[in-house]
Amino acid sequence: MPAWLSPEEWTALRLSLRVALWATILSLPLALLVAQALARWRFPGKGLLNGLVHLPLVLPPVVTGYVLLLSFGRRGWIGQFLDQWFGIVLAFRWTGAVLAAAVMAFPLMVRAIRLSIEAVDPRLEQAAGSLGASAPWVWATVTLPLILPGVIAGAVLAFAKAMGEFGATITFVSNIPGQTQTLPSAIYSFLQVPGGEASAARLAIISVGVAMTALILSEWLARKAARRVAGQ
Amino acid sequence: MTLSVRLRHDFAGFALDVAFEAPPGVTVLFGPSGSGKSTVLNAVAGLLRPDHGRIVVAGEVLSDTARGVFLPPHHRRLGVIFQDGRLFPHLSVRQNLRYGRWFAPRTARPAREAVVVEMLGIGALLDRRPATLSGGERQRVAIGRALMAGPGLILADEPLSALDDDRKAEILPYLERLRDELQVPMLYVSHAMPEVARIATTVALLDRGRLIRLGPAAEVLSDPAFAGRGREAGALILATVTAHHPDGVTELSAGGLPLFLPTLPAAPGDRLRLRIAAADVMLAQGVPQGLSALNLLPGTVDGVHPQGDAVLVRLATPAGAVLSRITRRSAAQLGVRPGAALTAIVKSLSHAPQDVGTPLH
């Protein structure tokens, strides 16, 4: 623990890092699939899927959190199913914070991956097919390597977004120190008590640092992706 | 039979209806843009699902609408050489070459890498990325990549049309070696006559979705009814190098007749293709004396085809058929009609470098 952070601050930071990491890792495979579908496939309901994915981006986060509570809460239909069959409870647990962060960061990740898939020349994939590669192999040996920097850029951006998620998280899993109190929730709490400004400021600076680093890194990786697709 | 194609496909405002059987060697689909030649190639490659038809390559049915057979492209074992190369930018030249081999079935016997690399002269490029290659180098690698997949048939979709003349001249000999040394069957789309003359074993002429002529290259190219305009029109002659003379002339023999050209990089005994443009051939009655032109080919007129103010004349000579484009006035003065005995006169220096094929030992 760094000397300049109090135990509560340190706990909140560690929890946020853990939540953001899991949210990024768990949503990545689904984001790849959805991005591929939106970029390349034609199917009924594509517009609906696109809208659904982007909804958390424009909806008030508190509404997203409420919807999560209704569906994944103990009495929600998915929540009940998960509890009865797998013994998984998300509401008011750190795992619920992971779900909230993942849902909120998902549109950013899908957007970044989708853009890099669209930049891949489909004629290269056709050429791979003509050389005997089946569709999954074409994806694994041509599409994926070409979009990899874009995927990483999307993941970095999603990680930063997950680190900063507040509205949906506090609505769905509340603000329990050591359990669901992430960095933004902690800042919010510190601001509610007298003398908490210094702690809030320290955590705010960390938030800005994480966000800035992620933006620069993701921008740099996106440019690298563009160069790679252009073959340089 | 290497390839058998029967296709019918309706597009908006355009109907394709062709059927042909291609013998071994290089079959060139030739015709103006919009004639349907690329469509035929796409159907063979599996990139287009035809309305009706049957495609068989080396005994394997790739597509048969009557029986509901349609092999997806990756099961067809064809090597496609695209116009724009389409090398994988994230892989080195070596990895590009080996790509098809990962997916080739065990029964396939792909061309050996060392042979392909040597033949295409790409040994020095193996560790480089496609972006650092010149257009000609890229296309050589693309040819190698198609070969290394061990295909039963190579499909070439205007592989030279994106290159300038110098690069074309660089690539053509490699395609000739493919045909002559590796004897890989090929279906080749082109709209450039000199290229066809160099590469084709068989020519299939397409026009507005129909096959209008199919036959051996020399026969189709010397048919005045189908020969193109301008320098496009020209006959194909197969000649054997007999001697190099010290005054800068190479002597060849075609059908027992001597031909003289400026020194060629070929050894006596080598065989090569020679395209003689119709615009470079004069006609004369009897055997003229005192000419600077070295090549005199006596023959009989067996085809006359008016082309605007000019006339395309086909002369059957012991060296093979020769085409000549002359004015209507000259044709009248010489009494050009089928059966007339005339002599074709060709200047030694008049042929263009790309009109001489790579010598075959």
XYZ file of C-alpha atoms in Angstrom:
593
model
C 0.000 0.000 0.000
C 1.489 3.382 -0.950
C 2.105 5.618 2.035
C 0.123 8.508 0.605
C -3.165 6.536 0.517
C -5.338 5.704 3.507
C -6.519 2.062 3.938
C -10.041 2.972 2.740
C -8.715 4.750 -0.330
C -6.408 1.836 -1.104
C -9.284 -0.664 -0.732
C -11.470 1.343 -3.106
C -8.666 1.605 -5.702
C -7.879 -2.116 -5.521
C -11.553 -3.018 -5.851
C -11.952 -0.709 -8.834
C -8.936 -2.230 -10.580
C -10.278 -5.738 -9.940
C -13.782 -4.863 -11.108
C -12.540 -3.096 -14.260
C -10.149 -5.924 -15.135
C -12.813 -8.611 -14.837
C -15.394 -6.491 -16.649
C -12.956 -6.053 -19.562
C -11.848 -9.671 -19.735
C -15.350 -11.132 -19.483
C -16.946 -8.831 -22.048
C -14.156 -9.130 -24.631
C -15.259 -12.426 -26.297
C -18.880 -11.237 -26.550
C -17.728 -7.839 -27.847
C -15.677 -9.570 -30.586
C -18.699 -11.615 -31.622
C -21.099 -8.671 -31.599
C -18.626 -6.425 -33.443
C -18.092 -9.103 -36.096
C -21.853 -9.521 -36.480
C -22.484 -5.790 -36.759
C -19.582 -5.254 -39.178
C -19.936 -8.225 -41.502
C -23.090 -10.273 -41.082
C -26.564 -9.595 -42.378
C -29.414 -10.851 -40.226
C -32.873 -9.740 -39.163
C -32.864 -7.589 -36.047
C -29.404 -6.156 -36.714
C -30.659 -2.625 -36.079
C -32.224 -3.738 -32.820
C -29.000 -5.385 -31.661
C -27.053 -2.263 -32.561
C -29.487 -0.136 -30.556
C -29.406 -2.489 -27.588
C -25.607 -2.490 -27.468
C -25.433 1.286 -27.582
C -28.323 1.930 -25.184
C -26.147 2.176 -22.016
C -24.164 4.914 -23.757
C -27.146 7.262 -23.946
C -29.431 6.039 -21.166
C -29.078 7.693 -17.721
C -26.731 5.273 -15.881
C -29.190 5.117 -13.000
C -31.764 3.641 -15.383
C -29.282 1.004 -16.553
C -28.586 0.180 -12.903
C -32.281 -0.047 -12.170
C -32.845 -2.380 -15.129
C -29.963 -4.542 -13.871
C -31.498 -4.582 -10.409
C -34.872 -5.605 -11.832
C -33.435 -8.431 -13.943
C -30.335 -9.573 -12.014
C -31.546 -8.717 -8.495
C -32.457 -11.583 -6.150
C -36.075 -11.359 -7.218
C -35.314 -10.507 -10.859
C -35.965 -13.306 -13.324
C -32.337 -13.805 -14.311
C -31.149 -13.245 -10.752
C -33.522 -15.930 -9.434
C -32.392 -18.361 -12.104
C -28.698 -17.758 -11.363
C -29.269 -18.054 -7.613
C -31.318 -21.290 -7.814
C -29.244 -23.137 -10.390
C -25.725 -21.892 -9.847
C -25.844 -20.205 -6.453
C -24.576 -16.996 -8.041
C -25.756 -13.770 -6.465
C -24.792 -10.512 -8.142
C -26.816 -7.854 -6.347
C -24.825 -5.937 -3.720
C -21.694 -8.015 -4.428
C -18.491 -7.011 -6.160
C -19.429 -9.428 -8.973
C -22.494 -7.266 -9.559
C -20.200 -4.266 -9.878
C -18.338 -6.220 -12.573
C -21.603 -6.769 -14.453
C -22.616 -3.111 -14.183
C -19.193 -1.920 -15.342
C -19.155 -4.442 -18.194
C -22.568 -3.359 -19.463
C -21.614 0.312 -19.336
C -18.232 -0.211 -21.049
C -19.540 -2.664 -23.663
C -20.604 -0.092 -26.303
C -17.160 1.535 -26.302
C -15.437 -1.808 -26.763
C -17.784 -2.933 -29.528
C -17.403 0.376 -31.363
C -13.612 0.230 -31.390
C -13.506 -3.410 -32.537
C -16.223 -2.885 -35.123
C -14.351 0.033 -36.685
C -11.178 -1.993 -37.038
C -13.061 -4.958 -38.529
C -14.643 -2.639 -41.078
C -11.189 -1.372 -42.035
C -10.040 -4.892 -42.984
C -10.308 -5.448 -46.738
C -12.825 -8.297 -47.208
C -10.924 -9.292 -50.345
C -8.052 -10.432 -48.108
C -10.478 -12.744 -46.332
C -11.677 -13.948 -49.723
C -8.064 -14.663 -50.722
C -7.577 -16.682 -47.531
C -10.690 -18.695 -48.385
C -9.359 -19.383 -51.874
C -6.218 -20.830 -50.245
C -8.307 -23.400 -48.380
C -9.057 -21.661 -45.069
C -12.575 -22.171 -43.684
C -14.422 -19.177 -42.216
C -13.235 -19.688 -38.593
C -9.650 -20.113 -39.777
C -9.883 -17.017 -41.968
C -11.032 -15.104 -38.922
C -8.292 -16.475 -36.693
C -5.396 -16.116 -39.153
C -6.304 -12.975 -41.100
C -9.050 -10.908 -39.469
C -7.949 -11.216 -35.831
C -4.247 -10.418 -36.353
C -5.177 -7.390 -38.448
C -7.625 -6.019 -35.872
C -5.585 -6.931 -32.792
C -4.360 -3.401 -32.050
C -7.954 -2.188 -32.476
C -9.150 -4.866 -30.069
C -6.554 -3.848 -27.504
C -7.468 -0.183 -27.979
C -11.130 -1.050 -27.375
C -10.249 -3.072 -24.294
C -8.124 -0.271 -22.825
C -10.930 2.212 -23.386
C -13.461 -0.166 -21.832
C -11.152 -0.681 -18.839
C -10.974 3.059 -18.247
C -14.731 3.414 -18.598
C -15.252 0.506 -16.156
C -12.875 2.163 -13.657
C -15.016 5.275 -13.712
C -18.484 3.722 -13.722
C -20.649 5.183 -10.980
C -24.378 5.573 -11.638
C -25.300 2.038 -12.658
C -22.951 0.536 -10.053
C -24.301 2.451 -7.075
C -27.891 1.731 -8.160
C -27.322 -1.997 -8.696
C -24.834 -2.927 -5.956
C -24.932 0.125 -3.648
C -21.853 1.588 -1.948
C -20.511 -0.898 0.603
C -16.872 -0.236 1.611
C -14.667 -3.234 0.797
C -17.537 -4.890 -1.083
C -18.903 -2.619 -3.777
C -17.314 0.745 -3.015
C -15.344 1.452 -6.189
C -13.216 4.526 -6.800
C -16.053 6.847 -7.919
C -18.329 5.620 -5.109
C -15.542 6.288 -2.613
C -15.020 9.803 -3.971
C -18.737 10.383 -3.643
C -18.719 9.127 -0.020
C -15.670 11.190 0.954
C -17.411 14.279 -0.367
C -20.421 13.575 1.863
C -18.407 13.671 5.117
C -16.613 16.689 6.621
C -12.834 16.578 6.111
C -13.044 14.066 3.278
C -11.940 16.519 0.583
C -8.278 15.527 0.702
C -9.120 11.838 0.180
C -11.566 12.711 -2.579
C -8.932 14.853 -4.307
C -6.300 12.106 -4.157
C -8.692 9.559 -5.654
C -9.835 12.084 -8.243
C -6.232 12.611 -9.347
C -5.807 8.850 -9.689
C -9.000 8.703 -11.757
C -7.785 11.440 -14.080
C -4.428 9.690 -14.449
C -6.003 6.343 -15.302
C -8.427 7.917 -17.758
C -5.769 10.025 -19.492
C -3.327 7.115 -19.798
C -6.075 4.919 -21.234
C -7.143 7.536 -23.786
C -3.597 8.158 -25.014
C -2.793 4.447 -25.112
C -5.980 3.574 -26.957
C -5.479 6.414 -29.479
C -1.919 5.236 -30.139
C -3.032 1.625 -30.564
C -5.844 2.641 -32.909
C -3.354 4.480 -35.145
C -1.114 1.442 -35.081
C -4.080 -0.688 -36.111
C -4.779 1.568 -39.074
C -1.150 1.354 -40.189
C -1.153 -2.404 -39.822
C -4.263 -2.838 -41.956
C -2.692 -0.575 -44.583
C 0.259 -2.984 -44.541
C 3.012 -0.747 -43.209
C -10.151 -32.728 -69.932
C -8.872 -30.303 -67.296
C -11.898 -28.114 -66.988
C -15.477 -28.320 -68.091
C -17.778 -25.356 -67.628
C -21.473 -24.963 -68.343
C -23.059 -21.831 -66.931
C -26.205 -19.799 -67.170
C -26.689 -16.826 -64.923
C -28.959 -13.796 -65.128
C -27.845 -10.420 -63.867
C -29.846 -7.209 -64.145
C -29.566 -6.338 -67.839
C -26.999 -9.025 -68.584
C -27.232 -12.750 -69.132
C -24.266 -15.103 -69.114
C -24.609 -18.302 -71.083
C -21.401 -20.202 -71.835
C -20.287 -23.799 -72.141
C -16.785 -25.004 -72.915
C -14.291 -27.726 -72.235
C -10.692 -26.656 -71.807
C -7.800 -28.956 -72.708
C -4.648 -28.994 -70.515
C -2.504 -25.878 -70.572
C -3.514 -22.271 -70.216
C -7.034 -21.364 -71.253
C -7.454 -17.628 -71.673
C -10.888 -16.078 -71.338
C -10.605 -13.110 -73.644
C -13.052 -10.329 -74.354
C -13.933 -6.689 -73.727
C -14.964 -5.561 -70.257
C -18.514 -6.605 -69.552
C -18.178 -9.735 -71.687
C -18.554 -11.951 -68.627
C -15.045 -13.390 -68.434
C -14.497 -12.479 -64.789
C -17.946 -13.829 -63.971
C -16.953 -17.222 -65.391
C -13.779 -17.158 -63.284
C -15.741 -16.212 -60.151
C -18.150 -19.072 -60.749
C -15.249 -21.535 -61.028
C -13.673 -20.057 -57.876
C -16.966 -20.432 -55.998
C -17.346 -16.696 -55.381
C -20.507 -16.713 -57.482
C -23.299 -19.249 -57.230
C -24.655 -19.666 -60.781
C -28.388 -19.966 -61.502
C -27.774 -23.033 -63.635
C -24.708 -24.965 -64.567
C -22.062 -27.519 -63.863
C -18.352 -27.016 -63.303
C -15.910 -29.902 -63.256
C -12.165 -29.584 -62.625
C -9.938 -32.627 -63.150
C -12.872 -34.994 -62.660
C -14.135 -33.313 -59.487
C -17.585 -31.707 -59.620
C -17.288 -28.277 -58.003
C -20.772 -27.114 -58.760
C -23.819 -28.785 -60.267
C -27.103 -26.973 -59.849
C -29.084 -29.965 -61.155
C -27.843 -32.099 -58.250
C -27.587 -29.276 -55.734
C -23.802 -29.536 -55.476
C -21.912 -26.390 -54.540
C -18.473 -26.695 -52.979
C -17.540 -23.622 -50.917
C -14.408 -21.794 -52.163
C -12.145 -23.231 -49.473
C -12.944 -26.795 -50.517
C -12.200 -26.265 -54.211
C -8.403 -26.486 -54.089
C -7.877 -23.791 -56.683
C -5.043 -21.305 -56.612
C -6.353 -17.852 -57.328
C -4.006 -15.099 -58.513
C -5.852 -11.835 -58.010
C -5.359 -8.678 -60.017
C -4.366 -6.771 -56.877
C -2.158 -9.496 -55.356
C -3.994 -9.523 -52.021
C -0.974 -10.598 -50.001
C -1.599 -10.714 -46.250
C -0.028 -7.506 -44.915
C 0.643 -8.900 -41.436
C 2.605 -11.891 -42.693
C 6.093 -12.087 -44.171
C 6.582 -13.244 -47.754
C 7.556 -16.700 -46.451
C 4.420 -16.945 -44.303
C 2.303 -15.760 -47.223
C 3.785 -18.510 -49.388
C 3.128 -21.177 -46.758
C -0.402 -20.021 -45.930
C -2.188 -22.388 -48.306
C -0.128 -25.360 -47.188
C -1.618 -25.238 -43.676
C -4.978 -26.041 -45.196
C -4.017 -28.350 -48.053
C -5.365 -31.889 -47.580
C -2.811 -34.644 -47.033
C -3.515 -36.026 -50.475
C -2.473 -32.779 -52.156
C 1.075 -32.618 -53.408
C 1.919 -28.935 -53.190
C 4.756 -27.524 -55.230
C 7.999 -27.640 -53.263
C 8.852 -24.336 -51.652
C 12.446 -24.358 -52.894
C 11.293 -24.957 -56.466
C 8.705 -22.185 -56.342
C 11.058 -19.705 -54.687
C 13.786 -20.428 -57.228
C 11.457 -20.309 -60.200
C 9.943 -16.970 -59.211
C 13.243 -15.473 -58.069
C 11.874 -14.418 -54.668
C 14.554 -15.959 -52.435
C 15.805 -12.539 -51.332
C 12.316 -11.384 -50.368
C 11.312 -14.177 -47.991
C 11.698 -12.245 -44.742
C 10.143 -9.021 -45.996
C 6.604 -7.718 -45.515
C 4.357 -7.194 -48.568
C 4.235 -3.405 -48.000
C 7.962 -3.163 -48.735
C 7.733 -4.963 -52.092
C 7.387 -3.433 -55.542
C 4.248 -4.157 -57.588
C 6.041 -6.756 -59.694
C 7.578 -8.486 -56.676
C 4.217 -8.586 -54.948
C 2.611 -10.268 -57.932
C 5.423 -12.832 -58.127
C 4.816 -13.699 -54.477
C 1.070 -13.921 -55.184
C 1.788 -16.425 -57.964
C 3.986 -18.422 -55.592
C 1.343 -18.384 -52.875
C -1.270 -19.768 -55.265
C 1.152 -22.483 -56.449
C 2.138 -23.540 -52.943
C -1.461 -24.392 -52.068
C -1.069 -27.360 -54.438
C -4.060 -26.460 -56.580
C -5.551 -28.654 -59.279
C -6.137 -25.541 -61.346
C -4.826 -21.997 -61.133
C -7.225 -19.140 -61.703
C -5.648 -15.865 -62.789
C -7.878 -12.811 -62.835
C -6.064 -10.252 -65.005
C -2.909 -10.716 -62.919
C -0.966 -8.144 -64.935
C -3.501 -5.415 -65.555
C -2.554 -3.400 -62.461
C 1.104 -3.287 -63.565
C 2.906 -0.968 -65.985
C 4.494 -2.324 -69.173
C 7.927 -2.904 -67.640
C 6.430 -4.862 -64.742
C 4.271 -6.852 -67.154
C 7.391 -7.800 -69.091
C 8.953 -8.831 -65.750
C 6.078 -11.154 -64.770
C 5.140 -12.755 -68.102
C 8.178 -15.057 -68.281
C 7.242 -16.503 -64.869
C 3.748 -17.308 -66.056
C 5.252 -18.959 -69.133
C 7.476 -21.081 -66.901
C 4.419 -22.107 -64.896
C 2.827 -23.325 -68.085
C 5.910 -24.942 -69.644
C 7.943 -26.256 -66.700
C 5.426 -27.012 -63.972
C 2.633 -27.644 -66.469
C 0.027 -26.273 -64.085
C -3.363 -25.975 -65.762
C -4.598 -22.415 -65.677
C -7.732 -20.434 -66.393
C -6.608 -16.919 -67.209
C -8.721 -13.818 -67.694
C -7.258 -11.097 -69.882
C -8.226 -8.280 -72.177
C -4.733 -7.575 -73.526
C -3.906 -9.250 -76.830
C -0.076 -9.351 -76.513
C -0.495 -11.088 -73.149
C -2.860 -13.637 -74.672
C -0.413 -14.335 -77.499
C 2.335 -15.050 -74.981
C 0.456 -17.174 -72.479
C -2.528 -18.914 -74.092
C -2.675 -22.545 -75.124
C -6.385 -22.223 -75.794
C -8.364 -19.042 -76.319
C -12.039 -18.665 -75.414
C -13.461 -15.471 -76.894
C -16.368 -13.994 -74.989
C -18.698 -11.230 -76.010
C -21.732 -9.978 -74.075
C -22.030 -13.120 -72.031
C -21.642 -15.540 -74.945
C -18.768 -17.726 -76.049
C -18.123 -16.766 -79.666
C -14.974 -18.748 -80.397
C -12.888 -21.470 -78.733
C -9.730 -22.972 -80.144
C -5.934 -23.237 -80.074
C -4.310 -19.820 -79.603
C -2.616 -19.636 -83.020
C -5.865 -20.500 -84.764
C -8.091 -18.019 -82.916
C -5.593 -15.129 -83.023
C -5.110 -15.440 -86.780
C -8.826 -15.471 -87.498
C -9.467 -12.107 -89.215
C -13.099 -12.133 -88.123
C -12.119 -11.978 -84.441
C -8.751 -10.219 -84.563
C -8.878 -6.872 -82.792
C -8.253 -3.419 -84.187
C -5.026 -1.424 -84.260
C -1.945 -3.301 -83.041
C -4.214 -5.805 -81.314
C -4.561 -7.821 -84.506
C -1.673 -10.180 -85.082
C -0.905 -13.815 -85.800
C 1.058 -16.247 -83.677
C 3.965 -18.195 -85.155
C 5.910 -20.974 -83.439
C 9.569 -20.896 -84.454
C 12.804 -22.713 -83.609
C 16.083 -20.852 -83.205
C 18.611 -22.178 -85.726
C 21.601 -19.819 -85.563
C 23.028 -16.538 -84.319
C 24.786 -14.563 -87.027
C 27.702 -12.267 -86.175
C 25.993 -9.256 -87.773
C 23.380 -9.104 -84.989
C 20.707 -11.304 -86.464
C 19.141 -14.446 -85.038
C 17.869 -16.941 -87.555
C 14.797 -18.987 -86.787
C 12.899 -21.585 -88.686
C 9.147 -21.954 -88.863
C 7.667 -24.653 -91.036
C 10.901 -24.805 -93.009
C 10.915 -21.076 -93.766
C 13.776 -18.963 -92.387
C 12.931 -15.950 -90.228
C 15.379 -13.265 -89.185
C 15.129 -11.182 -86.031
C 17.519 -8.956 -84.100
C 19.613 -11.054 -81.695
C 17.413 -12.953 -79.243
C 18.511 -14.294 -75.853
C 17.968 -17.906 -76.895
C 20.122 -20.882 -77.804
C 19.942 -22.745 -81.107
C 17.268 -25.414 -80.773
C 15.086 -23.312 -78.453
C 11.467 -22.931 -79.460
C 9.571 -19.712 -79.006
C 6.327 -17.928 -79.799
C 6.358 -14.920 -82.030
C 3.473 -12.539 -82.456
C 3.490 -10.627 -85.714
C 1.167 -7.614 -85.661
C -1.023 -7.301 -88.754
C -0.022 -3.626 -89.099
C 3.640 -4.678 -89.566
C 3.002 -7.027 -92.488
C 3.102 -5.902 -96.128
C 1.778 -8.003 -98.985
C 3.314 -8.356 -102.454
C 2.673 -10.259 -105.667
C 5.413 -12.738 -106.562
C 8.697 -12.639 -104.626
C 9.972 -9.071 -104.491
C 13.691 -8.358 -104.939
C 15.942 -5.710 -103.442
C 14.130 -5.115 -100.158
C 15.570 -4.158 -96.811
C 13.004 -6.380 -95.084
C 14.521 -9.778 -94.342
C 11.435 -11.928 -93.896
C 9.517 -13.125 -96.924
C 6.721 -15.619 -96.369
C 5.010 -16.892 -99.516
C 1.464 -18.154 -99.064
C -2.136 -18.289 -100.146
C -4.932 -15.974 -99.062
C -7.546 -17.917 -97.109
C -9.411 -15.159 -95.304
C -10.430 -11.578 -96.064
C -12.233 -9.398 -93.553
C -13.069 -5.707 -94.094
C -12.331 -3.445 -91.110
C -13.524 0.079 -91.886
C -11.267 1.524 -94.595
C -8.826 -1.330 -94.203
C -8.894 -5.013 -94.950
C -7.527 -7.778 -92.745
C -6.023 -10.516 -94.873
C -5.089 -13.951 -93.612
C -2.313 -15.643 -95.536
C -1.642 -19.350 -95.060
C 2.133 -19.850 -95.245
C 4.333 -22.872 -94.473
C 5.343 -21.024 -91.255
C 1.730 -20.747 -90.164
C -1.058 -18.257 -90.739
C -0.040 -14.579 -90.978
C -2.362 -11.582 -90.728
C -1.871 -8.392 -92.686
C -3.811 -5.151 -92.505
C -3.801 -3.209 -95.778
C -5.982 -0.484 -97.282
C -8.975 -1.358 -99.438
C -7.153 0.279 -102.366
C -4.087 -1.970 -101.967
C -6.334 -4.984 -101.645
C -8.035 -4.113 -104.935
C -4.719 -3.431 -106.754
C -3.195 -6.728 -105.545
C -6.340 -8.670 -106.387
C -6.686 -9.986 -102.840
C -9.265 -12.782 -102.743
C -9.259 -16.280 -101.287
C -6.880 -18.480 -103.241
C -4.599 -15.660 -104.443
C -0.865 -16.362 -104.107
C 0.958 -13.510 -102.312
C 4.074 -12.948 -100.238
C 4.011 -11.497 -96.724
C 6.881 -9.134 -95.974
C 7.922 -8.498 -92.353
C 10.709 -6.166 -91.232
C 13.038 -7.800 -88.737
C 12.971 -4.852 -86.386
C 9.246 -4.286 -86.395
C 8.237 -6.664 -83.618
C 7.816 -5.306 -80.091
C 9.867 -6.956 -77.309
C 6.766 -8.253 -75.536
C 5.753 -10.074 -78.713
C 8.554 -12.608 -78.363
C 7.844 -15.410 -75.914
C 10.335 -16.851 -73.474
C 12.469 -19.503 -75.238
C 11.701 -23.088 -74.344
C 14.660 -25.462 -74.321
